[in-house]
CSV table of C-alpha atoms in Angstrom, one decimal:
chain,number,residue,atom,x,y,z
A,1,PRO,CA,124.3,110.8,109.3
A,2,LEU,CA,124.9,108.5,112.3
A,3,PRO,CA,128.4,107.8,113.5
A,4,GLY,CA,129.7,104.5,112.2
A,5,ALA,CA,126.6,103.8,110.1
A,6,ALA,CA,125.3,104.7,106.7
A,7,ARG,CA,123.1,107.7,106.3
A,8,ILE,CA,119.4,106.8,107.1
A,9,SER,CA,117.3,108.0,104.2
A,10,ALA,CA,113.6,108.8,104.4
A,11,ALA,CA,112.9,105.5,102.6
A,12,ASP,CA,115.1,103.6,105.0
A,13,GLU,CA,113.4,105.3,108.0
A,14,HIS,CA,110.0,104.2,106.7
A,15,ASP,CA,111.1,100.7,106.2
A,16,LEU,CA,112.5,100.5,109.6
A,17,ARG,CA,109.4,102.0,111.2
A,18,TYR,CA,107.4,99.1,109.9
A,19,ALA,CA,110.1,96.4,110.1
A,20,GLY,CA,109.2,93.2,112.0
A,21,LEU,CA,112.8,93.0,113.1
A,22,LEU,CA,115.9,95.2,113.1
A,23,VAL,CA,119.1,93.2,112.7
A,24,PHE,CA,122.3,95.0,113.7
A,25,LEU,CA,125.5,93.3,112.6
A,26,ASP,CA,128.5,94.3,114.6
A,27,PRO,CA,130.9,94.0,113.0
A,28,PRO,CA,129.5,93.5,109.5
A,29,ARG,CA,129.5,89.8,108.7
A,30,SER,CA,129.3,87.8,105.6
A,31,ASP,CA,128.2,84.6,107.3
A,32,ALA,CA,124.8,85.7,108.3
A,33,SER,CA,123.0,85.1,105.0
A,34,ASP,CA,121.5,81.7,106.1
A,35,ALA,CA,120.1,83.0,109.3
A,36,LEU,CA,118.6,86.1,107.5
A,37,ALA,CA,117.2,83.9,104.8
A,38,ARG,CA,115.5,81.8,107.5
A,39,LEU,CA,113.9,84.8,109.0
A,40,ALA,CA,112.7,86.0,105.6
A,41,GLY,CA,111.3,82.6,105.0
A,42,LEU,CA,109.2,83.0,108.2
A,43,GLY,CA,107.7,86.2,106.8
A,44,VAL,CA,109.8,88.6,108.9
A,45,THR,CA,110.7,92.0,107.5
A,46,VAL,CA,114.4,92.3,108.2
A,47,LYS,CA,116.4,95.5,108.0
A,48,ILE,CA,120.2,95.4,108.4
A,49,ILE,CA,122.3,98.2,109.7
A,50,THR,CA,126.0,97.9,109.9
A,51,GLY,CA,128.2,100.0,112.1
A,52,ASP,CA,131.0,100.2,114.7
A,53,ASN,CA,129.0,99.4,117.8
A,54,ALA,CA,125.6,98.6,119.3
A,55,THR,CA,125.2,102.2,120.4
A,56,VAL,CA,124.4,103.1,116.8
A,57,ALA,CA,121.7,100.5,116.6
A,58,ALA,CA,120.2,101.7,119.9
A,59,LYS,CA,120.2,105.3,118.7
A,60,VAL,CA,118.4,104.3,115.5
A,61,CYS,CA,115.8,102.4,117.4
A,62,GLY,CA,115.3,105.4,119.7
A,63,ASP,CA,114.9,107.8,116.9
A,64,LEU,CA,112.4,105.6,115.1
A,65,GLY,CA,110.5,104.4,118.2
A,66,LEU,CA,111.3,100.8,117.7
A,67,PRO,CA,111.2,98.5,120.8
A,68,GLU,CA,114.6,97.7,122.1
A,69,GLY,CA,113.8,94.0,122.1
A,70,ARG,CA,113.9,94.0,118.4
A,71,VAL,CA,117.5,94.9,118.1
A,72,LEU,CA,119.7,91.8,117.6
A,73,SER,CA,123.4,91.7,117.4
A,74,GLY,CA,125.3,89.1,115.4
A,75,PRO,CA,125.6,86.5,118.2
A,76,ASP,CA,121.9,87.0,119.0
A,77,LEU,CA,121.1,86.3,115.4
A,78,ASP,CA,122.9,82.9,115.5
A,79,ALA,CA,121.0,81.9,118.6
A,80,LEU,CA,117.6,83.0,117.4
A,81,ASP,CA,115.0,80.1,117.0
A,82,ASP,CA,111.3,80.1,116.2
A,83,ARG,CA,110.3,80.4,119.9
A,84,ALA,CA,112.4,83.5,120.3
A,85,LEU,CA,111.1,84.9,117.0
A,86,ALA,CA,107.5,84.4,118.2
A,87,GLU,CA,108.3,86.3,121.4
A,88,ALA,CA,109.9,89.1,119.4
A,89,ILE,CA,106.9,89.6,117.1
A,90,PRO,CA,103.5,90.1,118.8
A,91,GLY,CA,101.0,87.5,117.8
A,92,THR,CA,97.8,88.5,116.1
A,93,THR,CA,94.7,89.1,118.0
A,94,VAL,CA,93.1,86.0,116.5
A,95,PHE,CA,95.8,83.7,117.9
A,96,ALA,CA,96.0,85.6,121.2
A,97,ARG,CA,92.4,84.7,121.9
A,98,VAL,CA,92.7,81.0,121.0
A,99,SER,CA,92.0,79.0,124.2
A,100,PRO,CA,94.4,76.1,125.2
A,101,GLU,CA,91.6,73.7,124.2
A,102,GLN,CA,91.1,75.4,120.8
A,103,LYS,CA,94.9,75.5,120.4
A,104,ALA,CA,95.1,71.7,120.8
A,105,ARG,CA,92.4,71.3,118.1
A,106,GLY,CA,94.0,73.7,115.7
A,107,VAL,CA,92.6,76.3,113.4
A,108,VAL,CA,91.1,76.0,109.9
A,109,THR,CA,90.4,78.6,107.2
A,110,ALA,CA,89.6,78.9,103.5
A,111,SER,CA,91.5,81.3,101.3
A,112,ALA,CA,92.6,82.0,97.7
A,113,GLY,CA,96.0,82.6,99.1
A,114,ASN,CA,96.6,85.9,100.9
A,115,HIS,CA,94.7,85.3,104.1
A,116,ALA,CA,96.0,81.7,103.9
A,117,GLN,CA,99.6,82.9,104.3
A,118,GLY,CA,98.7,85.1,107.2
A,119,ILE,CA,97.0,82.4,109.1
A,120,ALA,CA,99.7,79.9,108.4
A,121,LEU,CA,102.5,82.2,109.7
A,122,GLY,CA,100.5,83.4,112.7
A,123,ALA,CA,99.6,79.7,113.6
A,124,LYS,CA,103.2,78.6,113.3
A,125,LEU,CA,104.6,81.5,115.5
A,126,ASN,CA,101.9,80.6,118.1
A,127,GLY,CA,102.5,76.9,118.0
A,128,ILE,CA,99.1,76.1,116.6
A,129,ARG,CA,98.3,73.6,113.9
A,130,ALA,CA,96.7,75.1,110.8
A,131,THR,CA,94.7,73.6,108.0
A,132,VAL,CA,94.0,75.8,105.0
A,133,PHE,CA,91.5,74.9,102.3
A,134,MET,CA,92.3,76.6,99.0
A,135,PRO,CA,90.5,76.4,95.6
A,136,SER,CA,92.2,74.2,93.0
A,137,LEU,CA,92.7,77.2,90.7
A,138,ALA,CA,94.6,79.1,93.4
A,139,SER,CA,98.0,80.5,92.5
A,140,ILE,CA,100.7,77.9,92.8
A,141,ALA,CA,103.0,80.4,94.3
A,142,LYS,CA,100.5,81.2,97.0
A,143,VAL,CA,99.8,77.5,97.7
A,144,GLN,CA,103.5,76.8,98.1
A,145,ALA,CA,104.1,79.8,100.3
A,146,THR,CA,101.3,78.7,102.6
A,147,ARG,CA,102.8,75.3,102.9
A,148,ASN,CA,106.2,76.8,103.5
A,149,TYR,CA,104.8,78.7,106.5
A,150,GLY,CA,103.9,75.3,108.0
A,151,ALA,CA,100.2,74.9,107.2
A,152,GLU,CA,98.5,71.8,105.8
A,153,VAL,CA,97.0,72.9,102.5
A,154,VAL,CA,94.0,71.0,101.1
A,155,LEU,CA,92.9,71.9,97.5
A,156,GLU,CA,89.1,71.7,97.4
A,157,GLY,CA,86.6,73.1,94.8
A,158,ALA,CA,87.2,75.3,91.8
A,159,ILE,CA,86.3,78.6,93.6
A,160,PHE,CA,86.7,80.2,97.0
A,161,ASP,CA,83.1,79.5,98.1
A,162,GLU,CA,83.6,75.7,97.6
A,163,ALA,CA,86.8,75.7,99.5
A,164,GLY,CA,85.1,77.7,102.3
A,165,ALA,CA,82.3,75.1,102.6
A,166,ALA,CA,84.9,72.4,102.9
A,167,ALA,CA,86.7,74.3,105.5
A,168,GLN,CA,83.6,74.8,107.6
A,169,ALA,CA,82.7,71.1,107.3
A,170,HIS,CA,86.3,70.3,108.5
A,171,SER,CA,85.8,72.6,111.5
A,172,GLU,CA,82.5,70.8,112.4
A,173,ARG,CA,84.1,67.4,112.0
A,174,THR,CA,87.3,68.0,114.0
A,175,GLY,CA,86.5,70.9,116.3
A,176,ALA,CA,89.2,73.1,114.8
A,177,GLU,CA,88.5,76.8,115.1
A,178,PHE,CA,87.2,78.3,111.9
A,179,VAL,CA,88.8,81.7,111.1
A,180,SER,CA,86.9,83.3,108.3
A,181,ALA,CA,88.9,85.3,105.8
A,182,CYS,CA,86.4,88.1,105.7
A,183,ASP,CA,83.6,87.6,108.3
A,184,HIS,CA,85.7,87.8,111.5
A,185,ASP,CA,86.0,90.9,113.7
A,186,ASP,CA,89.7,90.3,114.5
A,187,ILE,CA,90.6,89.7,110.8
A,188,ILE,CA,88.8,92.8,109.7
A,189,THR,CA,90.5,94.8,112.5
A,190,GLY,CA,93.9,93.6,111.3
A,191,GLN,CA,93.1,94.3,107.7
A,192,GLY,CA,92.2,97.9,108.7
A,193,THR,CA,95.8,98.5,109.7
A,194,LEU,CA,96.7,98.6,106.0
A,195,GLY,CA,94.5,101.7,105.7
A,196,LEU,CA,96.2,103.4,108.7
A,197,GLU,CA,99.6,102.7,107.2
A,198,LEU,CA,98.5,104.4,103.9
A,199,ILE,CA,97.4,107.5,105.8
A,200,ALA,CA,100.6,107.5,107.8
A,201,ASP,CA,102.7,107.2,104.6
A,202,ALA,CA,100.7,109.8,102.6
A,203,PRO,CA,98.6,112.1,104.8
A,204,GLU,CA,97.6,114.0,101.6
A,205,LEU,CA,95.6,111.0,100.4
A,206,ASP,CA,92.0,111.8,99.2
A,207,THR,CA,91.0,108.4,97.7
A,208,ILE,CA,91.8,104.8,98.4
A,209,VAL,CA,90.9,102.0,95.9
A,210,VAL,CA,90.4,98.6,97.5
A,211,PRO,CA,89.8,95.2,95.8
A,212,ILE,CA,86.7,93.4,97.0
A,213,GLY,CA,86.4,89.6,97.3
A,214,GLY,CA,84.7,88.5,100.5
A,215,GLY,CA,84.7,92.2,101.7
A,216,GLY,CA,86.9,91.9,104.8
A,217,LEU,CA,89.8,94.1,103.5
A,218,ILE,CA,87.6,96.9,102.4
A,219,SER,CA,85.5,96.7,105.6
A,220,GLY,CA,88.6,97.1,107.8
A,221,VAL,CA,90.2,99.8,105.6
A,222,ALA,CA,86.9,101.8,105.4
A,223,VAL,CA,86.3,101.7,109.2
A,224,ALA,CA,89.9,102.6,110.1
A,225,VAL,CA,90.5,105.3,107.4
A,226,LYS,CA,87.1,107.0,107.9
A,227,ALA,CA,87.8,107.2,111.6
A,228,ALA,CA,91.3,108.6,111.0
A,229,LYS,CA,90.4,110.9,108.1
A,230,PRO,CA,86.7,111.1,107.2
A,231,THR,CA,87.3,113.1,104.1
A,232,VAL,CA,89.0,110.2,102.3
A,233,ASP,CA,86.9,108.4,99.6
A,234,ILE,CA,87.0,104.6,99.7
A,235,VAL,CA,86.3,103.0,96.3
A,236,GLY,CA,85.7,99.3,96.1
A,237,VAL,CA,86.6,97.3,92.9
A,238,GLU,CA,85.7,93.8,91.9
A,239,THR,CA,86.1,91.9,88.6
A,240,ALA,CA,83.1,92.0,86.4
A,241,LEU,CA,82.9,88.2,86.4
A,242,TYR,CA,82.3,88.2,90.2
A,243,PRO,CA,80.1,91.2,91.0
A,244,SER,CA,78.9,89.7,94.4
A,245,CYS,CA,79.3,93.0,96.4
A,246,TRP,CA,77.6,95.0,93.6
A,247,ASN,CA,74.7,92.5,93.7
A,248,ALA,CA,74.4,92.7,97.5
A,249,ILE,CA,74.4,96.6,97.5
A,250,HIS,CA,72.2,97.2,94.5
A,251,HIS,CA,69.9,94.2,95.0
A,252,ASP,CA,70.9,93.1,91.6
A,253,ALA,CA,71.3,89.6,90.1
A,254,ARG,CA,74.2,90.0,87.7
A,255,PRO,CA,75.6,86.6,86.7
A,256,ILE,CA,78.6,85.4,88.7
A,257,GLY,CA,81.4,83.0,87.6
A,258,GLY,CA,84.1,82.4,85.1
A,259,SER,CA,87.8,82.2,84.7
A,260,THR,CA,89.8,85.3,85.9
A,261,LEU,CA,93.3,86.3,86.6
A,262,ALA,CA,92.0,88.0,89.7
A,263,GLU,CA,91.6,84.7,91.5
A,264,GLY,CA,92.1,86.3,94.9
A,265,ILE,CA,88.7,88.1,94.6
A,266,ALA,CA,86.8,85.4,92.7
A,267,VAL,CA,84.1,85.2,95.4
A,268,ASN,CA,80.4,84.4,95.0
A,269,HIS,CA,79.1,86.0,98.1
């Protein structure tokens, strides 16, 4: 137990270790909900610790290896704006490499919804305009979340591949940087961190099952996990209606297409 704070359980410690931000309210306040909701709306993982003084928060951060810059007191929280948030949370490699000229032209991508939200948030935190093409059958919740992160969303085509073609055409027409959801070294690298977190959370893992759409997620997870623990088996799974990876690996020609609840991995290629 820490003096002046609640006992930190193993689950809490895990959450803190991967938190985007540690908020320390001193003293505990009931008027911080709006600010915390704004942070959550920006995609920030927030962990709150209440206690008697900031020393407790500093000790927690030291114990968990969290950067001191991610500790905010109540007054700091009130003053936090998007610029300060961007400085507190490291930008992704993709946006760190965008030149000033490219930044002015913006970025464009295509996604069924998950990659879309990552690009939208990363672009917002780095002051870059983002346009996201999504298939018309994309999840309404994912479309709205992407818009809430600040991206312009264009619904184009019935499936991911058609949205992707429209996004590439937009890139050629406007000069916006096209960031592929699956065929981009930096994106694959970022997706690989999911595998590393799994190994860190459960070192005894012997098998990881990964959904396959465009193939970026399983590429990153396989490379990262096999480098960290070669004995782990990586199993890829795709919906039977969209066996694009199966066809590519086995030189097969199974038919592709149809309506599926797994819209996030309904990819032709």
